[in-house]
Coordinates of N, CA, C and O in Angstrom, one line a residue:
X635 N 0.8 -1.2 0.0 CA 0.0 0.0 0.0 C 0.9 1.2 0.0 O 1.9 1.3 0.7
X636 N 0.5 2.4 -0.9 CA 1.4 3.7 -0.7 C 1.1 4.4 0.5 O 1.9 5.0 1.2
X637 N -0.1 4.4 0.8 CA -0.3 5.6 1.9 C -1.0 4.9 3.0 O -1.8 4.1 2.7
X638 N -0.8 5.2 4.3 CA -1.2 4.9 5.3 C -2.2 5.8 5.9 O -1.8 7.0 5.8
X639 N -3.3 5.8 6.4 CA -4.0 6.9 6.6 C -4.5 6.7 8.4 O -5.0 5.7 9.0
X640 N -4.1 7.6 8.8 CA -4.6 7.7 10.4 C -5.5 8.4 10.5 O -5.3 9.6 10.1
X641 N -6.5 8.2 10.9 CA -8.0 9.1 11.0 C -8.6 9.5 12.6 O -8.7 8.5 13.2
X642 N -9.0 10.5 13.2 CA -9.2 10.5 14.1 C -10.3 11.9 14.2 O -9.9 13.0 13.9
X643 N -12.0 11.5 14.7 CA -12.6 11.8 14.0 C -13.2 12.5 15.6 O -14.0 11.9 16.3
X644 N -12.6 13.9 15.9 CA -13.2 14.8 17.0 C -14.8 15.3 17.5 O -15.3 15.9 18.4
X645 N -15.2 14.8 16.1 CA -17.1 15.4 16.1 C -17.8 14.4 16.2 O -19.0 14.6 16.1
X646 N -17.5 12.9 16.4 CA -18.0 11.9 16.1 C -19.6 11.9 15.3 O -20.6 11.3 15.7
X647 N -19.5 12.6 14.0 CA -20.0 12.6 13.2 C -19.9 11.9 11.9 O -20.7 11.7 11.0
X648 N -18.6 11.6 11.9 CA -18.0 11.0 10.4 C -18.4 9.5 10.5 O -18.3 8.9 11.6
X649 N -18.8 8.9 9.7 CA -19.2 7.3 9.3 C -18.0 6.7 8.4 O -17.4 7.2 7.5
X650 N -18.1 5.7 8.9 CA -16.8 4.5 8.4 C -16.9 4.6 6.4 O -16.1 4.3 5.6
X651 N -18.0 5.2 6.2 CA -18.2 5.0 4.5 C -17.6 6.1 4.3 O -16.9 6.0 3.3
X652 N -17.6 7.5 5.0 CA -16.8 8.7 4.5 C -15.6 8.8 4.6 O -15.0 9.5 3.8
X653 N -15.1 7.9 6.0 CA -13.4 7.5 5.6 C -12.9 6.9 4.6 O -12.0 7.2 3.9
X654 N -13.6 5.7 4.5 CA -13.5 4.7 3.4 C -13.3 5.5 2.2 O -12.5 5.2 1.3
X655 N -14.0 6.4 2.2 CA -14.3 7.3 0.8 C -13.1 7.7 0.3 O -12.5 7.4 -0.7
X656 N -12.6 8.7 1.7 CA -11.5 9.7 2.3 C -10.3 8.4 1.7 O -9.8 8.8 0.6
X657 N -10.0 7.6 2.0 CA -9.0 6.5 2.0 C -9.2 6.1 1.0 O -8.3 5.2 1.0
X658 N -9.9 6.0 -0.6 CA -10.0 5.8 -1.5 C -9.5 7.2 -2.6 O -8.4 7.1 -3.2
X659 N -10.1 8.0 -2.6 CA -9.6 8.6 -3.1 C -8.2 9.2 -3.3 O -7.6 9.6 -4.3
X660 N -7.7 9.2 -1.5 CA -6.3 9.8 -1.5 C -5.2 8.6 -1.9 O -4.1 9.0 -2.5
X661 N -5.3 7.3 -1.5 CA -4.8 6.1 -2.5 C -5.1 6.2 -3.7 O -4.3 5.3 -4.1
X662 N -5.8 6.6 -4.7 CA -5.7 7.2 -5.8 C -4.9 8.3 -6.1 O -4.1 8.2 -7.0
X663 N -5.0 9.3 -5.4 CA -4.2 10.4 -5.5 C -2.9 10.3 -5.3 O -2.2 11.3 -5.7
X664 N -2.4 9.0 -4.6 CA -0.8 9.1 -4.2 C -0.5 7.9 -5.5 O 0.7 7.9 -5.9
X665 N -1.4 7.1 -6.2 CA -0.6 6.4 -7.5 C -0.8 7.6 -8.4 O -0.1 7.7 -9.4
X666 N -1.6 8.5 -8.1 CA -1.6 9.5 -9.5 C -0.4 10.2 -9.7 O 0.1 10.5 -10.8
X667 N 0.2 10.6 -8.3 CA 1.1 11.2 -8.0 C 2.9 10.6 -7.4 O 3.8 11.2 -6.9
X668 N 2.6 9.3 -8.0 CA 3.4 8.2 -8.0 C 4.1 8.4 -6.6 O 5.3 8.7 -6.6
X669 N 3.4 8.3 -5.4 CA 3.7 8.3 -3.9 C 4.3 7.2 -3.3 O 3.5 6.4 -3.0
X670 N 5.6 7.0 -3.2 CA 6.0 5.6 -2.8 C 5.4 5.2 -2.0 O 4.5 5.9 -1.4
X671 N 5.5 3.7 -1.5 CA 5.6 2.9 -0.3 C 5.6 3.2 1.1 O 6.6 3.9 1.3
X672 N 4.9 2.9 2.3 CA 5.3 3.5 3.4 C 4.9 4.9 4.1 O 5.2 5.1 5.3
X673 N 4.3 5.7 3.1 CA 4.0 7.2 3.4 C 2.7 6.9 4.4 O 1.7 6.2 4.3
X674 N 3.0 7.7 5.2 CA 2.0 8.2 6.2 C 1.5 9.9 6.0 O 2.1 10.8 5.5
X675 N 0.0 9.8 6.4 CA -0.6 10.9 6.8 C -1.9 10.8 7.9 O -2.6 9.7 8.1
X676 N -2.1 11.9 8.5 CA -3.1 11.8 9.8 C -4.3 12.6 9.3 O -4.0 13.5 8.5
X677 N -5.5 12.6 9.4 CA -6.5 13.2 9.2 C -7.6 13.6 10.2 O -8.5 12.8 10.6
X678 N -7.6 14.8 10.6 CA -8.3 14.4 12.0 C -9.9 15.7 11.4 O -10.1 16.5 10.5
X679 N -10.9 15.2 12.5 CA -11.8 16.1 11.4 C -12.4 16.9 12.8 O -12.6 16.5 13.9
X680 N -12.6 17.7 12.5 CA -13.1 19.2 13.9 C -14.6 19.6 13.3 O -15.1 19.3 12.3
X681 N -14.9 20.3 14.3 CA -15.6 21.3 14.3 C -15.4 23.0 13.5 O -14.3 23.4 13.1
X682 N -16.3 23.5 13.5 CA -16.0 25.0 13.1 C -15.2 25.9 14.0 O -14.4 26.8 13.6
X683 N -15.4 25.6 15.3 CA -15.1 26.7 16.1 C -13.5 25.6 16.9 O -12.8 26.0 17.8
X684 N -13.5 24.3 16.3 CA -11.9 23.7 17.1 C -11.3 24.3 15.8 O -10.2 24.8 16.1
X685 N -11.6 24.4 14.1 CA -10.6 24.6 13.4 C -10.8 26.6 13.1 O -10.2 27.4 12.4
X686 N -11.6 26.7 13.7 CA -11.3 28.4 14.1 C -9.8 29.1 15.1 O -8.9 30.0 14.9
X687 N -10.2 28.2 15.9 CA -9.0 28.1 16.9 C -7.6 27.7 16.4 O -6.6 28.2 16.9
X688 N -7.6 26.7 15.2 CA -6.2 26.0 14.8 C -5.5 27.2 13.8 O -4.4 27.6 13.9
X689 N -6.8 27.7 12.9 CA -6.7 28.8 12.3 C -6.0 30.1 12.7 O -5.1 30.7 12.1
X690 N -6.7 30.4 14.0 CA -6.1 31.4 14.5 C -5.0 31.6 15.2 O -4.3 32.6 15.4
X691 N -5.0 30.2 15.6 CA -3.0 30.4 16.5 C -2.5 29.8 15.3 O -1.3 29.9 15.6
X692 N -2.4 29.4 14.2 CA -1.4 28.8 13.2 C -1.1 29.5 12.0 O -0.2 29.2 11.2
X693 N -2.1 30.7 11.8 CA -2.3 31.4 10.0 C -2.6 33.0 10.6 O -2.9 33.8 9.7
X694 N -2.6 33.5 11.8 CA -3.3 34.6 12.0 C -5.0 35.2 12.0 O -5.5 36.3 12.1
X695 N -5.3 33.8 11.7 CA -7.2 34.3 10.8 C -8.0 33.6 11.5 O -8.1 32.4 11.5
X696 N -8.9 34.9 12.7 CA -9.8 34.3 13.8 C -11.1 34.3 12.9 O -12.0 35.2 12.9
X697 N -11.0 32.9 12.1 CA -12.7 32.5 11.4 C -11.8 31.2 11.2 O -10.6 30.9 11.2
X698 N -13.4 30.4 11.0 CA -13.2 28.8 10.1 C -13.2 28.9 9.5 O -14.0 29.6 8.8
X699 N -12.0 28.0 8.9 CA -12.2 27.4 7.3 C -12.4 26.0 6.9 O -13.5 25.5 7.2
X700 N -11.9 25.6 6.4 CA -12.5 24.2 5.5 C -11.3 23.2 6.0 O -11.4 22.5 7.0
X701 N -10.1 23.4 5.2 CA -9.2 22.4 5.5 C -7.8 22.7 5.8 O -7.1 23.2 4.9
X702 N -7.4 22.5 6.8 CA -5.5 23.5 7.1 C -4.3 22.1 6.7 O -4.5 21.1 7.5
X703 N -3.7 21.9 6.4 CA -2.3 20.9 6.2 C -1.3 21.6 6.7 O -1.0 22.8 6.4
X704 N -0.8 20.8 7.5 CA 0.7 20.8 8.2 C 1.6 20.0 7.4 O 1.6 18.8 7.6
X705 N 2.6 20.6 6.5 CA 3.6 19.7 6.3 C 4.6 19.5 6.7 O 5.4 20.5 7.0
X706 N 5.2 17.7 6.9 CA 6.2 17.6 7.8 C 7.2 17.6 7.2 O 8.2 17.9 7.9
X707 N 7.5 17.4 5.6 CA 8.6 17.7 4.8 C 9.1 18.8 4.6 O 10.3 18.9 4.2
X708 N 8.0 20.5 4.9 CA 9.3 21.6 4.9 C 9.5 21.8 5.8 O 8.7 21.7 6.7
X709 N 10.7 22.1 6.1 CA 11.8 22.0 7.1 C 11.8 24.0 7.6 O 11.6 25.0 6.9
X710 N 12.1 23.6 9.2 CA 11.6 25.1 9.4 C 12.4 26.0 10.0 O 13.4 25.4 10.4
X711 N 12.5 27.0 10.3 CA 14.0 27.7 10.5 C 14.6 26.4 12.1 O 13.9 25.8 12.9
X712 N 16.4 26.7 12.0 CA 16.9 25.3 12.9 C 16.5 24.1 12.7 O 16.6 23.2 13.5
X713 N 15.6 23.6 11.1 CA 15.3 22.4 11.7 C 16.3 21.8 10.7 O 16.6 22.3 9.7
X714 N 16.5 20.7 11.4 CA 18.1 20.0 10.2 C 17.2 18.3 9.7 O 16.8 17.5 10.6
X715 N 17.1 18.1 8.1 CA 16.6 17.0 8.0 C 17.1 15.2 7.9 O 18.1 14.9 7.2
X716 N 16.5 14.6 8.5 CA 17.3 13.4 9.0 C 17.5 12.7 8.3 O 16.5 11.9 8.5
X717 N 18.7 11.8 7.0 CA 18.7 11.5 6.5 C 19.7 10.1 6.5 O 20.7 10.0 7.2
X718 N 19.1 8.9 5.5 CA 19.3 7.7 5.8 C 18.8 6.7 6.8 O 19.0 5.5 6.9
X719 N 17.9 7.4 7.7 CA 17.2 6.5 8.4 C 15.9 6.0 7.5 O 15.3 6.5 6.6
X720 N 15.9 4.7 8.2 CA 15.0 3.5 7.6 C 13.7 4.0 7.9 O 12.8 3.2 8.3
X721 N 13.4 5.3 7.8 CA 11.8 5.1 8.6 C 10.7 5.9 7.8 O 10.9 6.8 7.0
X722 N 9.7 5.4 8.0 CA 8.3 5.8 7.3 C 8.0 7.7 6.2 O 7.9 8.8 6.7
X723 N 7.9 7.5 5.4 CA 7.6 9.0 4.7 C 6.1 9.8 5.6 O 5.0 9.5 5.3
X724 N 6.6 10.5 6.3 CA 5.5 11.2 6.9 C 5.0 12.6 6.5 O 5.5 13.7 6.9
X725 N 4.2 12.5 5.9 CA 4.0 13.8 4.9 C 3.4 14.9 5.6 O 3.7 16.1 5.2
X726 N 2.2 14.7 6.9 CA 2.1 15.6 7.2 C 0.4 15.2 7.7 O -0.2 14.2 7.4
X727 N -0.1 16.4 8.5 CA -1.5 16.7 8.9 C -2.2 17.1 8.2 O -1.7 17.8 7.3
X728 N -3.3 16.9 8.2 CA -4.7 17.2 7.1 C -6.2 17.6 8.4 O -6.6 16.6 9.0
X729 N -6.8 19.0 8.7 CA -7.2 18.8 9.6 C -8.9 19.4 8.8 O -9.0 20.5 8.4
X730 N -9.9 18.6 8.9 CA -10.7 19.2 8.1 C -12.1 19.3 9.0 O -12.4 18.5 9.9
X731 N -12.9 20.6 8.7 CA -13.9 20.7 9.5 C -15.3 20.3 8.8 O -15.6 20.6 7.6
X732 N -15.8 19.7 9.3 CA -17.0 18.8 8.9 C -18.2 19.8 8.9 O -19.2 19.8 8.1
X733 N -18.0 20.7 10.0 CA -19.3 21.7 9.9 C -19.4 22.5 8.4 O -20.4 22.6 7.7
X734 N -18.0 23.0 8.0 CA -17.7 23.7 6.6 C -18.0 22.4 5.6 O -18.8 22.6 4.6
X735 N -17.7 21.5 5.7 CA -17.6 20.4 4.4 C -19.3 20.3 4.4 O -19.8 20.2 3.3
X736 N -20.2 20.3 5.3 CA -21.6 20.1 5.1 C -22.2 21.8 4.6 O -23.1 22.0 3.8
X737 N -21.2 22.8 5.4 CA -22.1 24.1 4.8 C -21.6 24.3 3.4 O -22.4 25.1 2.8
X738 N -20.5 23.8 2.7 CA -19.8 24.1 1.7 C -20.8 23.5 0.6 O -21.2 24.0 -0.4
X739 N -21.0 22.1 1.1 CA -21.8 20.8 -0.1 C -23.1 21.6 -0.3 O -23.5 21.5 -1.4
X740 N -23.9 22.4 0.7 CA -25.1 23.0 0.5 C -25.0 24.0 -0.5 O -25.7 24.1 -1.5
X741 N -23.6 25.3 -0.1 CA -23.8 25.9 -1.1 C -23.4 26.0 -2.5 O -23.5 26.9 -3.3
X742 N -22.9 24.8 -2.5 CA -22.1 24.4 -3.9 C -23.1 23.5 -4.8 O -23.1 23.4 -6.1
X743 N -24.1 22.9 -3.9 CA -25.2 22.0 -4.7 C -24.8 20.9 -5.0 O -25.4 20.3 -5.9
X744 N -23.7 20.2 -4.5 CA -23.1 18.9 -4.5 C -23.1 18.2 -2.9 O -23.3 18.7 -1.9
X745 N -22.9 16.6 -3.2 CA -23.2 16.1 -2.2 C -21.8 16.3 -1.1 O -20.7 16.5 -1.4
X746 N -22.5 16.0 0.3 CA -21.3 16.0 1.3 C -19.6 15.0 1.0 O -18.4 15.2 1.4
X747 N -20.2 13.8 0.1 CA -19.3 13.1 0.1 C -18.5 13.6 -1.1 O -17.3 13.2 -1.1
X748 N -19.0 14.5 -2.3 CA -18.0 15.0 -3.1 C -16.9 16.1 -2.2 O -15.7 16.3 -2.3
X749 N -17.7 16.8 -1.4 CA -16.9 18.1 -0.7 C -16.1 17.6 -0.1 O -14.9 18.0 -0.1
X750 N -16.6 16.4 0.7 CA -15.2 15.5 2.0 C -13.8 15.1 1.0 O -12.6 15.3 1.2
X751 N -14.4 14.4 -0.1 CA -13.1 14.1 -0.8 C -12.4 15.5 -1.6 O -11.2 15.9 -1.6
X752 N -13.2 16.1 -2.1 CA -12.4 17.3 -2.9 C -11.4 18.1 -1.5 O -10.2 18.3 -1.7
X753 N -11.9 18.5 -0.5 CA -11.5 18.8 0.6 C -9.9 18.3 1.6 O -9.0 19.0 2.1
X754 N -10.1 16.6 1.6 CA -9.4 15.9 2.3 C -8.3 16.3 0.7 O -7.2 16.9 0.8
X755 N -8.8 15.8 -0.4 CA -7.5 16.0 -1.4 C -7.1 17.2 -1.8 O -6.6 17.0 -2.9
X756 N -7.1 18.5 -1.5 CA -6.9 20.1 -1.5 C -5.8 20.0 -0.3 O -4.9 20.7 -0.2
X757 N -6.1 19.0 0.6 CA -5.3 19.1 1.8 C -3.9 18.5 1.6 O -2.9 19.0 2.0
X758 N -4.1 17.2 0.9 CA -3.6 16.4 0.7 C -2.3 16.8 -0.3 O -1.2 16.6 0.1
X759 N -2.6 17.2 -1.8 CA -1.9 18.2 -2.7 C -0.8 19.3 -1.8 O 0.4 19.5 -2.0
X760 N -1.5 19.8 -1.0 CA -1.1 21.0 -0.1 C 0.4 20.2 0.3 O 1.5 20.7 0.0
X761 N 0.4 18.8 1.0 CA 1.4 18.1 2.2 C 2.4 18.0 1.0 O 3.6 18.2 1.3
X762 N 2.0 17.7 -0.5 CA 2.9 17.2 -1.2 C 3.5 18.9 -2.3 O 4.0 19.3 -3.4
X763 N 2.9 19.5 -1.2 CA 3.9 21.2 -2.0 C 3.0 21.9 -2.8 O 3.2 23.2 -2.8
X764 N 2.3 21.6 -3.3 CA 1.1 22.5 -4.2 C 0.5 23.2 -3.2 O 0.0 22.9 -2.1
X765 N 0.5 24.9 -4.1 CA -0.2 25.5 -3.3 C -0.8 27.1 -4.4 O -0.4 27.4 -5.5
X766 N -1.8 27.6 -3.6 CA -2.4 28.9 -4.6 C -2.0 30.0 -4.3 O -2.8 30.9 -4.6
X767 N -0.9 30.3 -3.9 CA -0.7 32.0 -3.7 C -0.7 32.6 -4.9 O -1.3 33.7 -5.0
X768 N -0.2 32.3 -5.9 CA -0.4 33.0 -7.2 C -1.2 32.4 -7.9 O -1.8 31.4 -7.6
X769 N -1.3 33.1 -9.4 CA -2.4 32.7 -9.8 C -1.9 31.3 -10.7 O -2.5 30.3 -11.0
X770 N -0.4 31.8 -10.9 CA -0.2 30.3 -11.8 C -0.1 29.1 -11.0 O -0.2 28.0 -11.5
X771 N 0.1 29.4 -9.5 CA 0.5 27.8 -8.6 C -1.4 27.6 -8.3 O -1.9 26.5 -8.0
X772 N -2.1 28.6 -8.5 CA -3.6 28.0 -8.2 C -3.7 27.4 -9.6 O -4.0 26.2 -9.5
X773 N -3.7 27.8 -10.7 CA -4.2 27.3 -11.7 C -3.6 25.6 -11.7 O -4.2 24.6 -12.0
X774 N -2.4 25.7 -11.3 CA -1.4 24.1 -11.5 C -2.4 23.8 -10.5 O -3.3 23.2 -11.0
X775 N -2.5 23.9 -9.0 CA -2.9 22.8 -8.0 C -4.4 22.3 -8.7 O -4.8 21.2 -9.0
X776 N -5.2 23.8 -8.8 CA -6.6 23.6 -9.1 C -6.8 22.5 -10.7 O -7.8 21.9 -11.0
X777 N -6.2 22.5 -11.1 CA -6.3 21.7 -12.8 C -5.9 20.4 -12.0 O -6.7 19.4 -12.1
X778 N -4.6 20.1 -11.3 CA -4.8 19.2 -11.0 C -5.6 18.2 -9.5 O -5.5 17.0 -9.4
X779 N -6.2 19.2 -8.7 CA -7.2 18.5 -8.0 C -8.5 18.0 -9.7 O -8.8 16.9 -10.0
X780 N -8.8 18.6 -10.1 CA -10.0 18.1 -11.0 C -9.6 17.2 -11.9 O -10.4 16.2 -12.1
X781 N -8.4 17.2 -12.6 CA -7.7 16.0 -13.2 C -7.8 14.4 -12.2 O -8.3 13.4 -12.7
X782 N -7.4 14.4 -11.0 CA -7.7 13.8 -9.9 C -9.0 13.5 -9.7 O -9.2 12.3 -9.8
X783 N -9.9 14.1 -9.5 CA -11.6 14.4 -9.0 C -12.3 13.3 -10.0 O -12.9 12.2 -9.7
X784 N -11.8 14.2 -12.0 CA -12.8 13.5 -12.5 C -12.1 12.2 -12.8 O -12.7 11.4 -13.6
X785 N -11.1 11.9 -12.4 CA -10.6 10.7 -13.1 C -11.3 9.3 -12.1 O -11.8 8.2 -12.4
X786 N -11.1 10.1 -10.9 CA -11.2 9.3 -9.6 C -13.3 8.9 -9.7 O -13.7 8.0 -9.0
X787 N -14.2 9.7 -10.4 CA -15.2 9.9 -10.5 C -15.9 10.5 -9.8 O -17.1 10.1 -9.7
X788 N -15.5 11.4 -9.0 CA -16.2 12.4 -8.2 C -16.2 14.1 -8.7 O -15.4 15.0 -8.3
X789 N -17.5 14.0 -9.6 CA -17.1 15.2 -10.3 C -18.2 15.9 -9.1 O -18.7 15.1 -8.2
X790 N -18.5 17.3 -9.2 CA -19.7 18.2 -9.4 C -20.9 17.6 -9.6 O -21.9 18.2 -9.8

């Protein structure tokens, strides 16, 4: 298997079919993205007002959002990276709020289960360096979350 998935679900609202989902699509997403063997990532799922809180001590921004990623591959001032050890690719945190992924599916007109995966894999993209600050790195991430999306069959 390429990716290992730790899930840990703080609203106890998430059902075993939405992880399953969550764990389907992003093992798709790591052969898309030819993700070796061994890689680890954690996914834990909040509320509005726990990922308001993550938001605001981690990014400066006292509101919720949708989905924040911690990546464990960039390295951050003093941190020195450990190399030649035998141990697991750990890419990083994925922390997603369930209250936004249900208010997002309403006003988007799609179902909860398309927003959870579009969402968990925006986060996901994120651990592996894609990102939108400009318009040309949103165009790259965004073309390829939907290249992903519709391939995987979870369009709109």
């Amino acid at each position: 298997m390429r990716l290992n998935i730790d899930f840990t679900d703080e609203t106890s609202q998430v059902e075993e079919k939405d992880m399953d989902l969550v764990s389907r699509v992003l093992l798709f997403a790591a052969e898309n993205e030819n993700i070796g063997p061994e890689t680890e990532i954690s996914i834990t799922f909040v509320n509005n007002e726990q990922i308001r809180e993550i938001n605001k001590e981690y990014r400066g921004k006292d509101a919720p959002t949708d989905v924040i990623s911690f990546a464990m591959e960039e390295l951050g001032e003093d941190e020195i990276q450990i190399v030649g050890m035998e141990m697991p690719r750990v890419l990083g945190d994925i922390i997603i709020s369930i209250d936004r992924t249900k208010e997002q599916a309403e006003d988007y007109g799609h179902t909860f289960e398309r927003e959870l995966g579009f969402l968990a894999l925006h986060g996901f993209l994120h651990l592996l360096g894609y990102d939108h600050m400009t318009e040309a790195d949103e165009k790259k991430m965004f073309s390829k979350q939907k290249e992903i999306l519709d391939a995987y069959g979870l369009q709109r």
